[in-house]
CSV table of C-alpha atoms and ligand atoms in Angstrom, one decimal:
chain,number,residue,atom,x,y,z
A,23,MET,CA,-1.9,9.6,22.5
A,24,LYS,CA,0.9,10.8,20.4
A,25,ILE,CA,1.6,9.0,17.1
A,26,LEU,CA,4.0,8.6,14.0
A,27,VAL,CA,2.5,8.0,11.1
A,28,THR,CA,5.2,7.9,8.5
A,29,GLY,CA,4.3,8.0,4.5
A,30,GLY,CA,1.1,9.8,5.6
A,31,ALA,CA,0.8,11.3,2.3
A,32,GLY,CA,0.8,8.2,0.1
A,33,PHE,CA,-2.6,5.7,-0.8
A,34,ILE,CA,-3.0,3.7,2.7
A,35,GLY,CA,-0.7,6.5,5.2
A,36,ALA,CA,-3.0,9.5,3.9
A,37,ASN,CA,-6.2,6.9,4.4
A,38,PHE,CA,-5.4,6.1,8.0
A,39,VAL,CA,-4.5,9.3,8.9
A,40,ARG,CA,-7.3,11.0,7.8
A,41,TYR,CA,-9.3,6.9,9.8
A,42,LEU,CA,-7.5,8.1,12.8
A,43,LEU,CA,-8.3,12.2,13.0
A,44,GLY,CA,-11.9,10.9,13.1
A,45,SER,CA,-12.0,8.4,14.8
A,46,HIS,CA,-10.1,9.9,17.7
A,47,ARG,CA,-9.6,13.2,18.6
A,48,ASP,CA,-8.0,14.2,21.1
A,49,TRP,CA,-4.6,12.2,19.7
A,50,GLN,CA,-2.5,14.0,18.1
A,51,VAL,CA,-0.8,13.2,14.8
A,52,VAL,CA,2.8,13.5,13.5
A,53,THR,CA,2.6,12.9,9.5
A,54,VAL,CA,6.6,12.5,8.5
A,55,ASP,CA,6.9,11.8,4.4
A,56,LEU,CA,9.5,12.1,1.7
A,57,LEU,CA,7.0,13.6,-1.1
A,58,THR,CA,8.2,11.1,-3.2
A,59,TYR,CA,6.9,10.7,-6.6
A,60,ALA,CA,3.6,8.6,-5.3
A,61,GLY,CA,3.7,11.3,-1.4
A,62,ASN,CA,1.0,14.1,-2.3
A,63,LEU,CA,-0.4,16.4,0.3
A,64,GLU,CA,-3.8,17.0,-1.8
A,65,ASN,CA,-4.5,13.3,-0.1
A,66,LEU,CA,-4.3,15.1,3.1
A,67,ALA,CA,-5.7,18.2,2.4
A,68,GLY,CA,-8.9,19.3,4.9
A,69,VAL,CA,-7.3,17.7,7.8
A,70,LEU,CA,-3.5,18.8,7.1
A,71,GLU,CA,-4.5,22.0,9.1
A,72,ARG,CA,-5.9,20.4,12.1
A,73,ALA,CA,-5.1,21.2,15.1
A,74,ASN,CA,-3.7,17.9,16.7
A,75,HIS,CA,-1.7,17.7,13.6
A,76,ARG,CA,0.9,18.2,11.8
A,77,PHE,CA,2.9,17.0,8.2
A,78,VAL,CA,7.1,17.3,8.5
A,79,ARG,CA,9.1,16.5,5.4
A,80,ALA,CA,12.0,14.2,5.8
A,81,ASP,CA,12.9,11.3,5.0
A,82,ILE,CA,13.4,8.1,6.5
A,83,SER,CA,16.7,6.8,6.2
A,84,ASP,CA,17.8,9.9,7.4
A,85,PRO,CA,19.6,9.1,11.1
A,86,SER,CA,20.4,12.9,12.0
A,87,ARG,CA,16.9,14.1,11.0
A,88,MET,CA,14.6,11.1,13.0
A,89,ALA,CA,17.2,11.8,16.0
A,90,ALA,CA,15.9,15.5,16.5
A,91,LEU,CA,12.5,14.2,15.6
A,92,PHE,CA,11.7,10.9,17.9
A,93,GLU,CA,13.8,13.9,20.6
A,94,GLU,CA,9.8,15.3,21.1
A,95,GLY,CA,8.0,11.5,22.5
A,96,PHE,CA,5.3,9.2,20.9
A,97,ASP,CA,3.5,6.1,22.1
A,98,ALA,CA,4.1,4.8,18.6
A,99,VAL,CA,4.7,4.8,15.0
A,100,VAL,CA,3.0,3.4,12.3
A,101,ASN,CA,5.7,3.1,9.2
A,102,PHE,CA,4.7,2.6,6.5
A,103,ALA,CA,6.7,4.9,4.5
A,104,ALA,CA,8.2,2.9,1.5
A,105,GLU,CA,8.9,2.7,-1.8
A,106,SER,CA,5.5,0.5,-2.3
A,107,HIS,CA,5.3,-0.5,-6.8
A,108,VAL,CA,7.0,-3.9,-7.5
A,109,ASP,CA,7.6,-2.9,-11.3
A,110,ARG,CA,9.9,0.5,-10.9
A,111,SER,CA,11.7,-2.3,-8.3
A,112,ILE,CA,12.4,-4.5,-11.5
A,113,GLU,CA,14.1,-1.3,-13.2
A,114,ASP,CA,16.0,-1.2,-10.5
A,115,CYS,CA,15.8,-1.6,-6.5
A,116,SER,CA,18.6,0.4,-5.0
A,117,LEU,CA,15.7,3.6,-3.2
A,118,PHE,CA,14.3,0.0,-2.3
A,119,LEU,CA,16.4,-0.9,0.0
A,120,ARG,CA,16.9,2.9,1.0
A,121,SER,CA,14.0,3.3,2.3
A,122,ASN,CA,12.3,-0.3,3.2
A,123,VAL,CA,15.4,-1.4,4.7
A,124,VAL,CA,17.4,1.6,5.8
A,125,GLY,CA,14.1,3.0,6.4
A,126,THR,CA,12.5,1.4,8.7
A,127,GLN,CA,16.1,0.0,11.2
A,128,VAL,CA,15.8,4.3,11.3
A,129,LEU,CA,13.1,4.2,13.0
A,130,LEU,CA,13.5,0.7,15.0
A,131,GLU,CA,16.8,2.8,16.9
A,132,GLY,CA,14.5,5.9,17.2
A,133,VAL,CA,11.6,3.3,18.5
A,134,ARG,CA,14.0,2.1,20.7
A,135,ARG,CA,15.2,5.2,22.7
A,136,MET,CA,12.6,5.9,23.3
A,137,ARG,CA,10.0,3.6,26.2
A,138,GLY,CA,7.2,3.2,26.1
A,139,CYS,CA,6.5,3.6,22.4
A,140,ARG,CA,5.2,1.0,20.1
A,141,PHE,CA,5.8,0.4,16.4
A,142,LEU,CA,3.9,-1.0,13.8
A,143,GLN,CA,5.4,-2.6,10.9
A,144,ILE,CA,3.0,-2.4,7.5
A,145,SER,CA,3.9,-5.2,5.1
A,146,THR,CA,2.4,-7.6,2.6
A,147,ASP,CA,1.9,-10.7,1.5
A,148,GLU,CA,3.6,-10.2,-1.1
A,149,VAL,CA,6.6,-11.2,1.5
A,150,TYR,CA,5.0,-14.8,1.3
A,151,GLY,CA,5.5,-15.2,-2.7
A,152,SER,CA,3.4,-16.5,-4.6
A,153,LEU,CA,1.2,-19.5,-4.4
A,154,GLY,CA,-1.1,-22.5,-6.9
A,155,ALA,CA,-4.5,-23.4,-7.4
A,156,THR,CA,-5.0,-24.2,-4.0
A,157,GLY,CA,-4.4,-22.6,0.2
A,158,LYS,CA,-4.2,-19.7,1.6
A,159,PHE,CA,-1.1,-17.6,3.9
A,160,SER,CA,-1.7,-18.2,6.9
A,161,GLU,CA,1.0,-15.9,9.5
A,162,GLN,CA,4.5,-19.5,10.1
A,163,SER,CA,4.4,-19.5,6.1
A,164,PRO,CA,7.9,-19.3,4.7
A,165,LEU,CA,9.1,-15.9,3.9
A,166,SER,CA,9.6,-16.9,-0.6
A,167,PRO,CA,10.1,-13.1,-1.8
A,168,ASN,CA,10.0,-12.9,-5.8
A,169,SER,CA,9.7,-8.8,-6.5
A,170,PRO,CA,13.3,-7.0,-5.2
A,171,TYR,CA,10.1,-4.7,-3.6
A,172,ALA,CA,8.6,-7.9,-1.9
A,173,ALA,CA,12.7,-8.9,-0.7
A,174,SER,CA,13.2,-5.4,0.9
A,175,LYS,CA,9.4,-6.1,2.5
A,176,ALA,CA,10.7,-8.7,4.2
A,177,ALA,CA,14.0,-7.7,4.8
A,178,ALA,CA,12.5,-5.3,7.0
A,179,ASP,CA,10.2,-7.9,8.6
A,180,LEU,CA,12.8,-10.4,9.5
A,181,LEU,CA,15.0,-6.6,10.7
A,182,VAL,CA,11.3,-5.4,12.9
A,183,ARG,CA,11.4,-9.2,14.6
A,184,ALA,CA,15.1,-9.0,15.9
A,185,TYR,CA,14.8,-5.5,17.1
A,186,VAL,CA,12.5,-7.2,19.3
A,187,LYS,CA,13.6,-10.6,19.9
A,188,SER,CA,17.3,-8.3,21.0
A,189,HIS,CA,16.1,-5.3,22.0
A,190,GLY,CA,12.7,-6.5,24.0
A,191,LEU,CA,10.8,-3.6,21.8
A,192,ASP,CA,6.8,-3.8,21.5
A,193,CYS,CA,7.0,-4.5,17.8
A,194,VAL,CA,3.9,-5.8,15.5
A,195,VAL,CA,3.8,-5.6,11.6
A,196,THR,CA,1.3,-7.3,10.3
A,197,ARG,CA,0.7,-8.4,6.2
A,198,SER,CA,-2.5,-7.0,4.5
A,199,SER,CA,-2.9,-8.6,-0.2
A,200,ASN,CA,-3.5,-5.8,-2.2
A,201,ASN,CA,-5.5,-2.7,-0.4
A,202,TYR,CA,-7.8,-0.5,-3.4
A,203,GLY,CA,-9.8,2.8,-2.5
A,204,PRO,CA,-9.6,6.4,-2.9
A,205,TYR,CA,-5.8,8.2,-3.1
A,206,GLN,CA,-3.8,5.5,-4.3
A,207,PHE,CA,-1.8,6.7,-7.2
A,208,PRO,CA,-2.4,4.9,-10.1
A,209,GLU,CA,0.2,2.7,-10.9
A,210,LYS,CA,-1.2,0.4,-9.4
A,211,LEU,CA,-4.2,-2.3,-11.2
A,212,ILE,CA,-7.0,-1.1,-10.3
A,213,PRO,CA,-6.7,2.6,-10.6
A,214,LEU,CA,-4.9,2.6,-13.8
A,215,PHE,CA,-7.8,0.7,-15.1
A,216,ILE,CA,-10.1,3.0,-13.7
A,217,THR,CA,-8.7,6.2,-14.8
A,218,ASN,CA,-6.9,4.8,-18.4
A,219,ALA,CA,-10.5,3.8,-19.5
A,220,LEU,CA,-11.6,7.4,-18.0
A,221,ALA,CA,-9.3,9.2,-20.8
A,222,ASP,CA,-10.0,7.0,-23.5
A,223,GLU,CA,-6.6,4.6,-23.5
A,224,PRO,CA,-6.0,1.2,-23.4
A,225,LEU,CA,-5.5,-0.6,-20.3
A,226,PRO,CA,-2.8,-3.6,-20.7
A,227,LEU,CA,-3.4,-6.6,-19.3
A,228,TYR,CA,-0.4,-8.5,-18.3
A,229,GLY,CA,0.5,-12.0,-19.2
A,230,ASP,CA,-3.2,-14.2,-19.6
A,231,GLY,CA,-4.2,-12.1,-16.8
A,232,LEU,CA,-5.7,-15.1,-14.9
A,233,ASN,CA,-3.1,-13.8,-12.2
A,234,VAL,CA,-5.2,-13.5,-9.1
A,235,ARG,CA,-4.8,-10.7,-7.1
A,236,ASP,CA,-6.9,-11.6,-3.0
A,237,TRP,CA,-8.9,-7.8,-3.0
A,238,ILE,CA,-9.6,-5.2,0.3
A,239,HIS,CA,-11.0,-1.4,1.2
A,240,VAL,CA,-8.7,0.7,2.5
A,241,GLU,CA,-11.0,1.8,5.2
A,242,ASP,CA,-11.2,-2.2,6.7
A,243,HIS,CA,-7.5,-2.4,7.2
A,244,CYS,CA,-6.7,1.1,8.2
A,245,ARG,CA,-9.0,-0.5,11.1
A,246,ALA,CA,-7.6,-3.4,11.5
A,247,LEU,CA,-4.7,-1.5,11.3
A,248,GLU,CA,-5.9,0.9,14.5
A,249,LEU,CA,-7.0,-2.8,17.1
A,250,VAL,CA,-3.8,-4.0,16.1
A,251,LEU,CA,-2.6,-1.2,16.8
A,252,GLU,CA,-3.8,-1.3,20.5
A,253,LYS,CA,-5.0,-4.7,21.2
A,254,GLY,CA,-2.2,-6.8,18.4
A,255,ARG,CA,-0.2,-8.7,20.3
A,256,LYS,CA,3.9,-8.1,21.5
A,257,GLY,CA,6.1,-9.0,18.9
A,258,GLU,CA,2.8,-10.6,17.0
A,259,ILE,CA,2.8,-11.4,12.7
A,260,TYR,CA,-1.2,-10.2,11.8
A,261,ASN,CA,-2.4,-11.9,7.8
A,262,VAL,CA,-5.4,-9.0,7.1
A,263,GLY,CA,-7.4,-9.5,4.2
A,264,ALA,CA,-11.3,-9.8,3.0
A,265,ASP,CA,-11.3,-13.2,1.4
A,266,ASN,CA,-12.2,-11.8,-2.2
A,267,GLU,CA,-9.3,-13.4,-5.0
A,268,ARG,CA,-10.4,-11.8,-8.2
A,269,THR,CA,-8.4,-12.6,-12.1
A,270,ASN,CA,-7.1,-9.3,-13.0
A,271,ARG,CA,-9.3,-10.5,-15.5
A,272,GLU,CA,-12.7,-10.7,-13.2
A,273,ILE,CA,-11.6,-6.9,-12.3
A,274,THR,CA,-10.7,-5.5,-15.6
A,275,ASP,CA,-14.8,-6.2,-16.2
A,276,LEU,CA,-15.5,-5.7,-12.9
A,277,VAL,CA,-13.4,-1.5,-14.3
A,278,LEU,CA,-14.6,-2.0,-17.4
A,279,SER,CA,-18.7,-1.7,-16.7
A,280,ALA,CA,-18.8,0.7,-14.1
A,281,THR,CA,-17.3,3.3,-16.3
A,282,GLY,CA,-19.7,2.4,-18.8
A,283,LYS,CA,-15.9,1.6,-21.6
A,284,PRO,CA,-15.9,-1.5,-24.3
A,285,ALA,CA,-13.6,-4.2,-24.1
A,286,SER,CA,-12.0,-3.1,-27.1
A,287,LEU,CA,-10.0,-0.9,-24.5
A,288,VAL,CA,-7.8,-4.4,-22.5
A,289,ARG,CA,-4.7,-5.6,-24.4
A,290,TYR,CA,-2.5,-8.4,-23.0
A,291,VAL,CA,1.0,-7.0,-23.0
A,292,ALA,CA,4.6,-9.0,-22.0
A,293,ASP,CA,3.7,-10.8,-18.8
A,294,ARG,CA,5.7,-8.4,-15.9
A,295,PRO,CA,9.1,-10.5,-15.2
A,296,GLY,CA,8.6,-12.9,-11.4
A,297,HIS,CA,5.0,-12.8,-12.2
A,298,ASP,CA,3.7,-13.8,-8.6
A,299,ARG,CA,0.6,-16.0,-10.5
A,300,ARG,CA,-1.9,-16.0,-7.1
A,301,TYR,CA,-2.4,-14.7,-4.1
A,302,ALA,CA,-4.4,-15.7,-1.5
A,303,ILE,CA,-4.5,-14.4,2.2
A,304,ASP,CA,-5.8,-16.0,5.8
A,305,ALA,CA,-6.4,-13.7,8.2
A,306,THR,CA,-8.2,-16.5,11.0
A,307,LYS,CA,-6.0,-15.0,13.3
A,308,LEU,CA,-7.2,-11.5,13.7
A,309,ARG,CA,-10.6,-12.4,13.1
A,310,THR,CA,-10.8,-14.3,15.8
A,311,GLU,CA,-8.1,-13.0,18.6
A,312,LEU,CA,-8.9,-8.9,17.4
A,313,ALA,CA,-12.8,-9.5,16.7
A,314,TRP,CA,-11.9,-7.4,13.0
A,315,ARG,CA,-14.7,-7.7,10.2
A,316,PRO,CA,-14.3,-6.3,6.5
A,317,LEU,CA,-17.4,-4.0,6.3
A,318,TRP,CA,-17.0,-3.2,2.7
A,319,ASP,CA,-18.7,-5.4,-0.2
A,320,PHE,CA,-15.9,-5.8,-3.7
A,321,ARG,CA,-18.5,-4.4,-6.1
A,322,ASP,CA,-19.8,-1.4,-4.2
A,323,GLY,CA,-16.3,-0.3,-3.0
A,324,ILE,CA,-14.9,-0.7,-6.3
A,325,ALA,CA,-18.7,1.5,-7.9
A,326,GLU,CA,-17.4,3.8,-4.4
A,327,THR,CA,-14.0,4.0,-5.8
A,328,VAL,CA,-14.3,4.5,-9.8
A,329,ALA,CA,-17.1,7.1,-8.0
A,330,TRP,CA,-14.6,9.5,-7.0
A,331,TYR,CA,-11.7,9.6,-9.9
A,332,LYS,CA,-14.8,10.2,-11.2
A,333,ASN,CA,-15.2,13.2,-9.6
A,334,ASN,CA,-11.3,13.9,-8.9
A,335,ARG,CA,-10.4,14.2,-11.7
A,336,SER,CA,-7.8,16.8,-11.5
A,337,TRP,CA,-6.2,14.9,-8.6
A,338,TRP,CA,-5.1,12.5,-11.1
A,339,GLU,CA,-4.1,14.7,-14.4
A,340,ARG,CA,-2.1,15.5,-12.2
A,341,VAL,CA,-1.0,13.3,-10.1
A,342,LYS,CA,-0.6,11.8,-14.2
A,343,SER,CA,1.9,14.1,-16.0
A,344,GLY,CA,5.5,15.0,-16.0
A,345,GLU,CA,7.8,11.5,-14.8
A,346,TYR,CA,4.6,9.7,-14.8
A,347,ARG,CA,5.2,9.9,-18.1
A,348,ARG,CA,8.3,9.2,-19.0
A,349,TYR,CA,7.7,5.9,-16.2
A,350,TYR,CA,4.3,5.2,-18.4
A,351,GLU,CA,6.1,5.5,-21.7
A,352,LYS,CA,8.8,3.2,-21.0
A,353,MET,CA,6.5,0.9,-18.9
A,354,TYR,CA,3.9,0.3,-21.5
A,355,GLY,CA,4.8,2.2,-24.4
A,356,LYS,CA,6.6,-1.0,-25.9
A,357,ARG,CA,4.8,-3.5,-25.3
A,358,LEU,CA,1.5,-1.2,-25.6
A,359,ARG,CA,3.2,-0.8,-29.4
A,360,ASP,CA,4.4,-4.8,-29.8
A,361,ALA,CA,0.3,-5.9,-28.5
A,362,GLU,CA,-1.2,-3.4,-31.3
A,363,LYS,CA,1.1,-5.5,-33.9
A,364,LYS,CA,-0.8,-8.9,-32.8
B,5,NAD,P1,2.8,4.8,-1.3
B,5,NAD,O1,3.4,4.8,-2.5
B,5,NAD,O2,0.9,5.0,-2.0
B,5,NAD,O3,2.8,5.0,-0.8
B,5,NAD,C1,4.0,4.8,0.3
B,5,NAD,C2,4.5,7.3,0.9
B,5,NAD,O4,6.3,6.5,1.1
B,5,NAD,C3,4.6,7.7,0.6
B,5,NAD,O5,4.2,8.7,0.2
B,5,NAD,C4,6.5,8.4,0.2
B,5,NAD,O6,6.5,9.4,-0.5
B,5,NAD,C5,6.8,7.4,0.9
B,5,NAD,N1,8.6,7.3,1.2
B,5,NAD,C6,8.3,6.7,0.7
B,5,NAD,N2,10.1,7.0,0.9
B,5,NAD,C7,9.8,7.4,2.4
B,5,NAD,C8,10.9,8.3,2.9
B,5,NAD,N3,12.1,6.5,2.2
B,5,NAD,N4,10.9,8.4,4.0
B,5,NAD,C9,8.9,9.1,4.0
B,5,NAD,N5,8.6,8.9,3.5
B,5,NAD,C10,8.0,8.3,2.0
B,5,NAD,O7,2.5,2.7,-1.3
B,5,NAD,P2,0.5,2.7,-0.6
B,5,NAD,O8,-0.3,1.0,-1.3
B,5,NAD,O9,0.7,3.4,0.2
B,5,NAD,O10,1.3,1.4,1.0
B,5,NAD,C11,1.9,1.6,2.1
B,5,NAD,C12,2.7,1.1,2.3
B,5,NAD,O11,2.1,-0.6,3.0
B,5,NAD,C13,4.0,0.5,2.2
B,5,NAD,O12,4.8,0.3,2.7
B,5,NAD,C14,3.6,-1.2,1.2
B,5,NAD,O13,4.8,-2.3,1.4
B,5,NAD,C15,2.7,-1.3,2.5
B,5,NAD,N6,1.1,-2.1,2.0
B,5,NAD,C16,0.9,-2.3,0.9
B,5,NAD,C17,-0.5,-2.4,0.0
B,5,NAD,C18,-0.9,-2.2,-1.2
B,5,NAD,O14,-1.9,-2.6,-1.5
B,5,NAD,N7,-0.6,-1.3,-1.4
B,5,NAD,C19,-0.9,-3.5,0.2
B,5,NAD,C20,-0.2,-4.1,2.2
B,5,NAD,C21,0.7,-3.4,2.2
B,6,TYD,P1,0.3,-4.3,-8.8
B,6,TYD,O1,-1.5,-2.9,-8.9
B,6,TYD,O2,1.0,-4.0,-9.4
B,6,TYD,O3,0.2,-5.0,-7.7
B,6,TYD,P2,0.6,-6.3,-6.5
B,6,TYD,O4,1.7,-6.0,-7.5
B,6,TYD,O5,2.1,-6.1,-5.6
B,6,TYD,O6,-0.2,-7.5,-6.4
B,6,TYD,O7,-0.5,-4.8,-9.3
B,6,TYD,C1,-1.5,-6.5,-9.6
B,6,TYD,C2,-1.7,-6.9,-10.6
B,6,TYD,O8,-2.1,-6.5,-11.8
B,6,TYD,C3,-0.6,-8.2,-10.8
B,6,TYD,O9,-0.3,-9.3,-11.5
B,6,TYD,C4,-0.2,-7.8,-11.4
B,6,TYD,C5,-1.3,-6.9,-13.0
B,6,TYD,N1,-1.6,-5.9,-12.8
B,6,TYD,C6,-1.1,-6.2,-14.6
B,6,TYD,O10,-1.6,-6.6,-15.5
B,6,TYD,N2,-1.5,-4.3,-15.6
B,6,TYD,C7,-1.1,-3.3,-15.5
B,6,TYD,O11,-0.8,-2.2,-15.4
B,6,TYD,C8,0.4,-3.1,-13.2
B,6,TYD,C9,0.4,-2.5,-13.0
B,6,TYD,C10,-0.8,-4.8,-12.9
């Protein structure tokens, strides 16, 4: 089996490449990544030079570059490559359309030219929009994206569907809930709060802190993806979630207790515009059809993740410098100063 993993130097992609190289030692893996601010070759340290692994720096939305790469032929393409942060998409979504929508279309064209190649699109529960206090998203829930990021992912999902219907491509889509674990870029809630707490910096909690996300450990997600890649049915969508809903306040308390830091670090700041209130995933299809189960207990997962960030301080201190500092000041500077005044 020869497999192309796009976005494999990012958080979930790198965890997946590591997982695959560990669980399928006879597979050939080619990792493609543009190495944007979120991509980091350090995420692949230790597996970069494996004999059955190769890294290629390239943009998935570049048709000639991708066509040249597809010449070598693949049995499967797993597409993680994307701009992935909601707050950045609210600031400017042009890159989101290029990488998430055009990039997916370019890959689908490449797959179209190869015989027998499976395409796995890594999507998100955010395409379903926001829930009230009850109910869960099923694969039949209507697409109702609220952020430009979610809209770009929904557009890509619909393109995948169209390539199945119009061209008969062998595609499968997974829609996962929020992931956490090692190598996550510290602009997302859990790694941002862990690294800020470790550095005794304020934790900017949006709005009332009662928005709910459904958390899954990245390793549980990777095992689900391996199953869907090998046994998922053509043209189907599989939700991936571990029945683990938490308010952002609960996450904050867990991070503070796991890092041993005081509640005085918390700042309630101005809310994110269009902030989805609640996500909850019904993964019955994945559980019954493919016999998937999450293995991580959430408290253990958070403790292990905090330990990883403690042990890899130089990794996150480096990624939180340069461009990130300017982004952080733009995103949080005024909100934090306003919170101090209250
Ligand atoms: P990430 O931002 O950590 O990584 C994305 C990677 O894609 C980076 O390495 C980046 O360099 C690369 N990339 C971006 N644009 C590219 C392009 N044009 N060409 C090649 N590479 C490019 O994101 P993540 O959290 O690892 O998410 C991976 C995928 O999973 C995304 O598609 C995201 O929508 C989806 N997803 C994420 C979550 C989550 O909680 N993080 C949940 C559900 C789904
Ligand atoms: P995030 O990690 O950005 O994931 P998503 O918005 O894609 O679910 O945010 C998770 C939740 O945490 C979301 O409700 C927004 C909230 N949040 C904060 O309260 N403060 C922050 O600094 C960030 C980044 C997120």
